[in-house]
Coordinates of C-alpha atoms and ligand atoms in Angstrom, one line a residue:
M12 CA -58.8 -1.5 45.6
Q13 CA -59.7 -5.1 43.9
R14 CA -57.0 -7.7 44.7
R15 CA -55.7 -9.5 42.2
N16 CA -53.6 -12.8 42.2
I17 CA -50.7 -11.7 40.0
L18 CA -49.6 -8.2 38.7
V19 CA -47.3 -7.9 36.2
V20 CA -45.3 -4.5 35.5
G21 CA -44.1 -3.9 32.2
A22 CA -46.0 -5.5 29.0
G23 CA -42.9 -6.2 26.8
P24 CA -42.7 -9.5 25.8
V25 CA -42.0 -11.2 28.9
G26 CA -44.0 -9.3 31.1
A27 CA -47.2 -10.3 28.5
V28 CA -46.1 -13.6 28.2
A29 CA -46.0 -13.7 32.1
A30 CA -49.3 -12.1 32.3
L31 CA -50.5 -14.8 30.0
A32 CA -49.0 -17.6 31.6
C33 CA -50.5 -16.8 34.6
A34 CA -54.2 -16.3 33.3
R35 CA -54.1 -18.9 31.7
L36 CA -53.7 -21.1 34.9
G37 CA -56.7 -19.5 36.2
H38 CA -55.5 -16.6 38.1
R39 CA -56.7 -12.9 38.4
V40 CA -54.2 -10.9 36.7
V41 CA -53.6 -7.3 35.8
L42 CA -50.7 -6.2 33.4
L43 CA -49.8 -2.6 33.8
E44 CA -47.8 -1.1 31.2
A45 CA -46.2 2.8 31.3
Q46 CA -46.4 3.5 27.7
E47 CA -50.1 4.0 25.6
R48 CA -48.6 1.6 22.9
I49 CA -46.2 -1.5 22.9
D50 CA -42.6 -0.1 21.6
D51 CA -41.9 -1.9 17.8
S52 CA -38.1 -0.6 17.9
P53 CA -35.9 -3.3 16.3
R54 CA -35.0 -5.5 19.2
A55 CA -35.3 -9.4 19.2
S56 CA -36.4 -11.5 16.7
T57 CA -34.6 -14.9 17.0
T58 CA -37.0 -17.1 18.9
Q59 CA -35.1 -20.5 20.4
P60 CA -36.5 -24.0 19.9
P61 CA -37.4 -24.3 24.1
T62 CA -39.3 -20.8 23.6
L63 CA -41.1 -21.8 20.5
E64 CA -42.4 -25.1 23.2
I65 CA -43.7 -22.9 25.3
L66 CA -45.3 -20.5 22.7
A67 CA -46.9 -23.7 21.7
G68 CA -48.0 -24.2 25.8
L69 CA -49.3 -21.2 25.5
G70 CA -51.3 -21.6 22.2
L71 CA -49.6 -18.8 20.3
I72 CA -47.5 -20.9 18.1
E73 CA -49.8 -21.0 14.8
E74 CA -50.2 -17.3 15.0
Y75 CA -46.3 -16.9 15.8
L76 CA -45.4 -18.6 12.9
R77 CA -47.7 -16.9 10.9
V78 CA -46.3 -13.6 11.1
G79 CA -42.5 -14.9 11.2
L80 CA -40.0 -16.6 9.1
V81 CA -38.8 -20.4 10.1
S82 CA -35.2 -20.4 9.8
R83 CA -33.5 -24.0 10.1
T84 CA -29.6 -22.8 9.8
F85 CA -27.4 -20.0 11.0
Q86 CA -24.4 -19.3 9.0
F87 CA -20.7 -17.8 10.3
W88 CA -18.9 -15.6 8.1
D89 CA -15.8 -13.8 7.3
R90 CA -17.0 -10.4 6.8
G91 CA -13.7 -9.0 4.8
T92 CA -13.6 -11.7 2.1
L93 CA -17.2 -12.0 2.6
T94 CA -17.1 -15.9 2.6
R95 CA -19.1 -18.1 4.7
I96 CA -17.1 -20.1 7.0
A97 CA -19.5 -22.3 8.6
E98 CA -23.2 -23.6 8.9
F99 CA -25.0 -25.1 11.9
D100 CA -28.2 -26.8 10.8
F101 CA -31.3 -27.2 13.6
E102 CA -32.4 -29.8 11.9
R103 CA -29.7 -31.9 13.6
L104 CA -32.1 -31.2 17.2
R105 CA -35.0 -33.3 15.6
G106 CA -35.6 -36.0 18.3
E107 CA -34.8 -33.0 20.9
T108 CA -37.9 -30.6 20.3
D109 CA -41.2 -30.6 18.1
F110 CA -39.5 -27.4 17.1
P111 CA -35.7 -28.0 15.3
F112 CA -35.7 -24.5 14.0
V113 CA -35.6 -20.5 15.3
V114 CA -38.5 -18.6 13.9
Q115 CA -37.8 -15.0 13.3
T116 CA -40.5 -13.0 14.6
E117 CA -40.1 -9.3 15.9
Q118 CA -40.5 -9.4 19.8
H119 CA -43.3 -6.4 19.6
K120 CA -45.6 -8.9 17.8
L121 CA -45.2 -11.6 20.3
A122 CA -46.2 -8.7 23.1
N123 CA -49.0 -7.2 20.8
M124 CA -50.4 -11.2 20.3
A125 CA -50.0 -11.8 24.6
I126 CA -52.2 -8.4 25.0
G127 CA -54.6 -9.7 22.7
R128 CA -55.7 -13.0 24.0
L129 CA -55.4 -11.5 27.9
R130 CA -58.2 -8.9 26.7
G131 CA -60.3 -11.7 25.8
M132 CA -60.2 -13.4 29.4
A133 CA -62.6 -12.8 31.7
D134 CA -60.1 -12.0 35.0
A135 CA -57.3 -10.3 33.2
Q136 CA -56.5 -6.8 32.6
V137 CA -54.5 -4.9 30.6
V138 CA -53.5 -1.1 32.0
L139 CA -51.6 0.9 29.0
G140 CA -50.1 4.5 30.1
F141 CA -50.1 3.7 34.0
R142 CA -46.2 4.0 35.1
V143 CA -45.4 2.5 38.5
V144 CA -43.4 4.5 40.4
D145 CA -44.0 2.6 44.1
L146 CA -44.1 -0.5 45.8
E147 CA -45.2 -1.6 49.5
E148 CA -45.2 -5.2 50.6
K149 CA -47.9 -6.2 53.2
S150 CA -47.7 -9.2 55.4
D151 CA -49.5 -11.3 52.7
H152 CA -50.1 -8.6 49.2
V153 CA -48.4 -5.6 47.8
V154 CA -49.7 -2.6 46.8
V155 CA -48.3 -0.6 43.4
S156 CA -49.1 2.9 42.9
C157 CA -48.7 4.4 39.9
D158 CA -47.6 7.8 38.6
N159 CA -51.4 8.9 38.0
G160 CA -52.3 8.3 41.4
E161 CA -53.6 4.9 41.0
R162 CA -52.9 1.8 43.2
F163 CA -53.5 -2.0 42.3
S164 CA -52.9 -4.4 44.7
A165 CA -51.9 -8.0 44.2
D166 CA -50.6 -11.5 46.4
Y167 CA -47.5 -11.3 44.1
V168 CA -45.7 -8.7 41.7
I169 CA -43.7 -9.7 38.7
G170 CA -41.7 -6.8 37.6
A171 CA -41.0 -7.1 34.0
D172 CA -40.3 -3.8 33.2
G173 CA -36.8 -3.7 31.5
G174 CA -33.5 -3.1 31.8
R175 CA -33.7 0.2 33.9
S176 CA -36.3 -1.8 35.8
T177 CA -38.2 0.5 38.1
V178 CA -39.3 -2.3 40.3
R179 CA -35.7 -3.5 40.7
K180 CA -34.5 -0.3 42.1
L181 CA -37.1 0.1 44.6
L182 CA -36.5 -3.4 45.8
G183 CA -32.7 -2.1 46.1
I184 CA -31.6 -5.0 44.3
E185 CA -28.1 -4.2 42.9
F186 CA -27.2 -4.6 38.9
E187 CA -24.1 -6.0 38.6
G188 CA -22.0 -6.1 35.3
Y189 CA -20.5 -3.6 33.4
T190 CA -21.6 -1.8 30.1
W191 CA -19.5 -2.3 26.9
P192 CA -18.0 0.9 25.5
E193 CA -19.0 0.5 22.0
R194 CA -22.7 0.9 21.0
F195 CA -24.4 -1.5 18.4
L196 CA -26.1 0.3 15.4
V197 CA -29.6 -1.5 13.8
I198 CA -29.6 -0.5 10.0
T199 CA -33.0 -1.9 8.7
T200 CA -32.7 -2.5 4.7
K201 CA -34.9 -4.2 1.9
F202 CA -31.4 -5.1 0.1
D203 CA -31.5 -8.9 -0.1
F204 CA -28.8 -10.6 0.8
A205 CA -29.9 -13.7 0.3
A206 CA -30.1 -13.1 -3.5
A207 CA -26.5 -11.3 -3.4
L208 CA -24.8 -13.1 -1.0
G209 CA -26.5 -16.8 -0.7
C210 CA -26.8 -15.4 3.4
C211 CA -29.5 -17.8 5.2
F212 CA -31.7 -15.4 8.1
R213 CA -29.0 -15.8 10.7
N214 CA -25.7 -14.2 9.4
Y215 CA -22.5 -13.7 12.0
M216 CA -20.0 -12.1 10.2
A217 CA -16.4 -11.6 11.9
D218 CA -14.6 -8.6 11.5
P219 CA -11.7 -7.6 14.0
D220 CA -12.4 -3.8 13.1
E221 CA -16.2 -3.8 12.5
W222 CA -18.6 -7.2 12.6
T223 CA -21.9 -7.2 11.3
N224 CA -24.9 -9.4 12.1
L225 CA -27.2 -9.7 9.5
F226 CA -31.1 -10.9 10.2
K227 CA -34.1 -11.2 7.6
V228 CA -37.1 -10.7 9.5
A229 CA -40.9 -11.0 8.1
G230 CA -41.9 -7.1 8.7
D231 CA -45.4 -6.0 9.8
D232 CA -46.1 -6.3 6.0
L233 CA -44.7 -9.5 5.9
K234 CA -42.8 -8.4 2.8
G235 CA -39.6 -8.8 4.4
R236 CA -36.7 -6.7 5.4
W237 CA -32.9 -6.9 6.4
R238 CA -31.6 -5.6 9.7
A239 CA -27.7 -5.8 9.8
V240 CA -26.7 -4.5 13.7
Y241 CA -23.0 -3.2 14.0
N242 CA -20.2 -2.6 16.8
T243 CA -19.6 1.1 16.6
R244 CA -16.2 2.5 16.8
K245 CA -15.1 3.2 20.8
D246 CA -14.7 7.2 20.0
E247 CA -17.5 7.5 17.4
T248 CA -20.3 10.2 18.2
D249 CA -24.0 9.3 18.0
E250 CA -24.1 11.9 15.4
E251 CA -21.4 10.1 13.3
A252 CA -23.3 6.9 13.7
L253 CA -26.3 7.7 12.4
S254 CA -25.0 10.0 9.9
E255 CA -25.9 9.3 5.9
A256 CA -22.4 8.7 4.9
S257 CA -21.3 6.7 7.5
V258 CA -24.4 4.3 7.2
R259 CA -23.6 4.4 3.5
A260 CA -20.3 3.1 4.2
R261 CA -21.1 0.6 7.1
L262 CA -23.9 -0.9 4.1
S263 CA -20.7 -0.7 1.4
R264 CA -18.9 -3.1 3.6
I265 CA -21.3 -5.7 3.2
Y266 CA -21.8 -5.9 -0.4
V267 CA -24.5 -3.5 -0.6
P268 CA -24.3 -1.3 -4.1
E269 CA -24.0 2.3 -4.5
S270 CA -27.5 2.5 -6.2
Q271 CA -29.0 0.0 -3.2
R272 CA -28.1 1.8 0.0
D273 CA -31.3 3.6 0.8
Y274 CA -32.2 2.2 4.6
L275 CA -35.8 2.0 6.4
H276 CA -34.9 2.7 9.6
L277 CA -31.3 3.3 12.3
N278 CA -31.8 2.4 15.9
L279 CA -28.6 2.7 18.7
Y280 CA -28.5 0.5 21.7
N281 CA -25.9 0.6 24.6
V282 CA -25.2 -2.7 25.5
H283 CA -24.2 -4.1 28.5
Q284 CA -23.7 -7.8 30.3
R285 CA -25.4 -7.5 33.7
V286 CA -27.3 -9.4 36.1
A287 CA -29.3 -8.6 39.5
R288 CA -27.9 -9.8 42.5
H289 CA -31.5 -11.0 43.6
F290 CA -34.1 -12.3 41.4
R291 CA -36.8 -12.0 44.5
K292 CA -37.6 -9.4 47.3
G293 CA -40.3 -11.4 49.4
R294 CA -43.7 -11.1 47.2
V295 CA -42.0 -9.5 44.4
F296 CA -40.1 -10.8 41.5
L297 CA -37.8 -9.6 38.8
C298 CA -38.0 -11.4 35.1
G299 CA -36.5 -10.6 31.5
D300 CA -34.2 -7.6 31.3
A301 CA -35.3 -6.5 34.7
A302 CA -33.3 -9.4 35.8
H303 CA -30.3 -9.4 33.3
V304 CA -29.4 -7.9 29.9
N305 CA -26.7 -9.2 27.7
N306 CA -25.4 -8.1 24.3
P307 CA -27.6 -9.6 21.6
I308 CA -25.3 -11.8 19.7
G309 CA -26.9 -15.1 19.7
G310 CA -30.5 -14.3 20.2
L311 CA -30.5 -15.2 23.5
G312 CA -31.9 -12.4 25.9
L313 CA -35.3 -12.3 25.3
N314 CA -35.4 -16.5 25.4
S315 CA -34.3 -16.6 28.8
G316 CA -36.7 -14.2 30.0
I317 CA -39.6 -16.2 28.7
H318 CA -38.1 -19.3 30.3
E319 CA -38.2 -17.7 33.5
A320 CA -41.6 -16.2 33.0
W321 CA -43.1 -19.6 32.4
D322 CA -41.2 -20.9 35.2
L323 CA -42.2 -18.7 37.6
A324 CA -45.7 -18.9 36.6
S325 CA -45.6 -22.5 37.3
L326 CA -44.1 -22.0 40.6
L327 CA -46.7 -19.2 41.8
D328 CA -49.7 -21.3 40.4
K329 CA -48.3 -24.3 42.7
V330 CA -48.2 -22.0 45.8
I331 CA -51.9 -20.0 45.1
K332 CA -53.6 -22.9 44.6
G333 CA -52.0 -24.6 47.8
E334 CA -50.4 -27.6 45.8
A335 CA -47.1 -25.8 47.6
T336 CA -45.5 -24.2 50.2
E337 CA -44.0 -20.4 50.2
E338 CA -40.1 -22.2 50.3
I339 CA -40.8 -23.4 46.4
L340 CA -40.6 -20.2 45.2
D341 CA -37.0 -19.9 46.5
T342 CA -36.4 -22.2 43.7
Y343 CA -36.8 -19.5 41.2
E344 CA -33.8 -17.3 41.9
A345 CA -31.7 -20.5 43.0
R346 CA -32.4 -21.9 39.5
R347 CA -32.6 -19.1 37.3
R348 CA -29.7 -16.3 38.2
P349 CA -27.2 -19.2 37.8
L350 CA -28.6 -20.6 34.6
N351 CA -28.5 -16.9 32.9
I352 CA -25.0 -16.5 34.1
E353 CA -23.7 -19.7 32.6
Y354 CA -25.8 -20.2 29.2
V355 CA -26.8 -16.7 28.5
Q356 CA -23.8 -14.2 29.8
E357 CA -21.1 -16.5 29.1
Q358 CA -22.6 -17.1 25.6
T359 CA -23.0 -13.7 24.6
V360 CA -19.6 -12.7 25.8
A361 CA -17.8 -15.7 23.7
N362 CA -20.0 -15.0 20.8
K363 CA -19.0 -11.2 20.7
K364 CA -15.7 -12.4 21.2
R365 CA -15.6 -14.7 18.5
L366 CA -16.8 -12.1 16.2
E367 CA -14.2 -9.3 17.0
E368 CA -11.1 -11.4 17.6
R369 CA -8.2 -9.3 16.2
E370 CA -4.9 -11.5 16.5
P371 CA -4.0 -13.2 12.8
A372 CA -3.5 -17.1 14.4
Q373 CA -6.4 -16.7 16.7
R374 CA -8.6 -15.6 14.2
A375 CA -8.0 -18.0 12.1
K376 CA -7.7 -21.0 15.2
R377 CA -11.5 -20.1 15.9
F378 CA -12.7 -19.8 12.3
Q379 CA -11.1 -23.8 12.1
E380 CA -12.5 -24.7 15.3
L381 CA -16.2 -23.8 13.6
R382 CA -15.3 -25.8 10.4
E383 CA -14.8 -28.6 12.4
M384 CA -17.7 -28.3 14.8
A385 CA -19.8 -28.0 11.7
D386 CA -18.6 -31.0 10.3
D387 CA -18.7 -33.2 13.2
P388 CA -22.2 -34.5 14.2
A389 CA -21.8 -35.2 17.8
R390 CA -20.3 -31.8 18.0
H391 CA -22.2 -30.0 15.9
K392 CA -25.6 -31.1 17.6
A393 CA -23.6 -30.6 21.2
F394 CA -23.2 -26.8 20.2
L395 CA -26.9 -26.5 19.0
M396 CA -27.9 -27.8 22.3
K397 CA -26.4 -25.2 24.2
A398 CA -26.9 -22.2 21.8
S399 CA -30.4 -22.9 21.6
L400 CA -30.8 -22.7 25.1
L401 CA -32.5 -26.3 24.7
E402 CA -29.5 -27.7 27.3
S403 CA -30.3 -24.9 29.9
T404 CA -34.0 -25.9 29.7
R405 CA -33.5 -29.6 30.4
R406 CA -31.0 -28.5 33.1
A407 CA -33.9 -26.5 34.7
I408 CA -36.3 -29.6 34.4
R409 CA -33.9 -31.2 36.8
T410 CA -32.8 -28.5 39.1
Ligands
LIG23 C1 -30.7 -5.1 18.6 C2 -31.0 -5.7 19.8 C3 -31.5 -7.3 19.2 C4 -31.8 -8.6 20.2 N1 -32.0 -9.7 19.6 C5 -32.5 -10.5 20.3 C6 -32.9 -11.5 19.8 O1 -33.1 -12.2 18.5 N2 -33.1 -12.8 20.4 C7 -33.2 -12.7 22.3 O2 -33.6 -13.4 22.9 N3 -33.0 -11.2 22.6 C8 -32.5 -10.3 21.8 N4 -32.5 -8.5 22.5 C9 -32.8 -8.5 23.7 C10 -34.6 -8.1 24.2 O3 -34.9 -7.1 22.9 C11 -34.9 -8.0 25.1 O4 -34.2 -8.8 26.1 C12 -36.0 -8.1 25.7 O5 -36.5 -6.5 25.1 C13 -36.8 -8.1 26.8 O6 -38.1 -8.1 27.2 P1 -38.8 -7.7 28.5 O7 -40.1 -7.8 28.1 O8 -37.9 -8.3 29.7 O9 -38.2 -6.0 28.6 P2 -38.9 -4.6 27.6 O10 -39.0 -5.1 26.5 O11 -37.8 -4.0 27.5 O12 -40.3 -4.5 28.1 C14 -40.0 -3.7 29.2 C15 -41.6 -2.9 29.2 O13 -41.8 -2.4 30.9 C16 -42.1 -1.2 30.4 N5 -41.8 -0.5 31.8 C17 -41.0 0.1 32.2 N6 -41.0 1.2 33.2 C18 -42.0 0.6 33.7 C19 -43.0 1.1 35.2 N7 -42.3 1.6 36.2 N8 -44.1 0.9 34.7 C20 -44.9 -0.2 33.7 N9 -44.7 -0.6 32.9 C21 -42.8 0.1 32.8 C22 -42.0 -0.3 29.2 O14 -42.7 0.6 28.4 C23 -41.5 -2.0 28.4 O15 -43.0 -1.9 27.6 C24 -32.0 -7.9 21.4 C25 -31.7 -6.4 22.1 C26 -31.3 -5.7 21.2 C27 -31.1 -4.2 21.3

């Protein structure tokens, strides 16, 4: 068994970025992925400024910008009346970051891009179709076994194998939190909401019964398409949510005329708010959805996973090169877990509440708060510093 410095489990966007970050620091890396190809279902696309800074550090930013859409603003809407409540502009972050905008690039593009780079590096190996089923920690390394009987050994292991993480389960780490009773339905359509309603590329539409988040992404053909994300009713079956009639009815509620209610894809997701009790056990670390999951309103989950991957790569680098002792590895959980709770869990729960507020007076108050915040330059910027995760990233550097 050839021994590597770092073995990464899961070639989703977080695992692929973690492996690339470690390989670029000069380490011998192997990335193991259970599937034969990277999952391209419509999940994350919104890439926040601090994540763009990391992608620049990895030498991926030009390619990333080429296959995505730059979005300077996001808007809140009242869905019932289809009127805009407030707009926030990332240009207010100029001076804080080299990237005062988000980029809408689908997550499978990032994973494939990072894998492409790894394949060109002599000390990096990407293995698809190998499912990790066991881990054995020895005194100075870890042995990882796959379902086909293959075994690998490494000084350290990064479990980036998603929300249902086998690595987390093998470590016996609890995934604390809860699952929302409703599911989120994603309808992908070519209907042009910018032309029809004046939407920007990221729109959050509040409604007490059924809210909608509306995003534009480039698509693999770069021709552009929209993703409309809805909550399902708590008593709605999968069959009903995915039925032609209910999908067309949902599109009608965001203006789409009868003749244009055809759609490209439908996806239904269970949604959770959970954080692993620990992000590390011995030589094994959790990163990305393996460590935490959240509702996608605000576009934060994947972003925080990439921040962790970058942070962890730098800590492991220092230890492997003998520039720091192993104690430094304790800072990973000590720093990242509270940051995820404060900036990702709390914000995404608040974002969901803002969209679904039922009580009319409270709803009017929330809309008014958004208008006032958008109109006040200092509060506008402070809101964006938090919503973009720039504030959490700056805090991470200090802790
Ligand atoms: C509708 C929706 C929209 C979203 N939008 C955003 C957004 O705009 N911005 C944002 O930041 N986040 C968003 N998210 C969240 C984002 O999709 C996740 O945070 C992201 O997928 C996490 O990436 P990951 O690499 O940690 O895990 P995953 O993408 O789940 O990848 C895990 C990988 O590990 C592999 N794997 C699993 N088990 C094993 C095993 N035993 N051995 C080997 N490999 C294994 C899997 O096959 C998979 O390839 C959204 C989520 C949803 C559902």
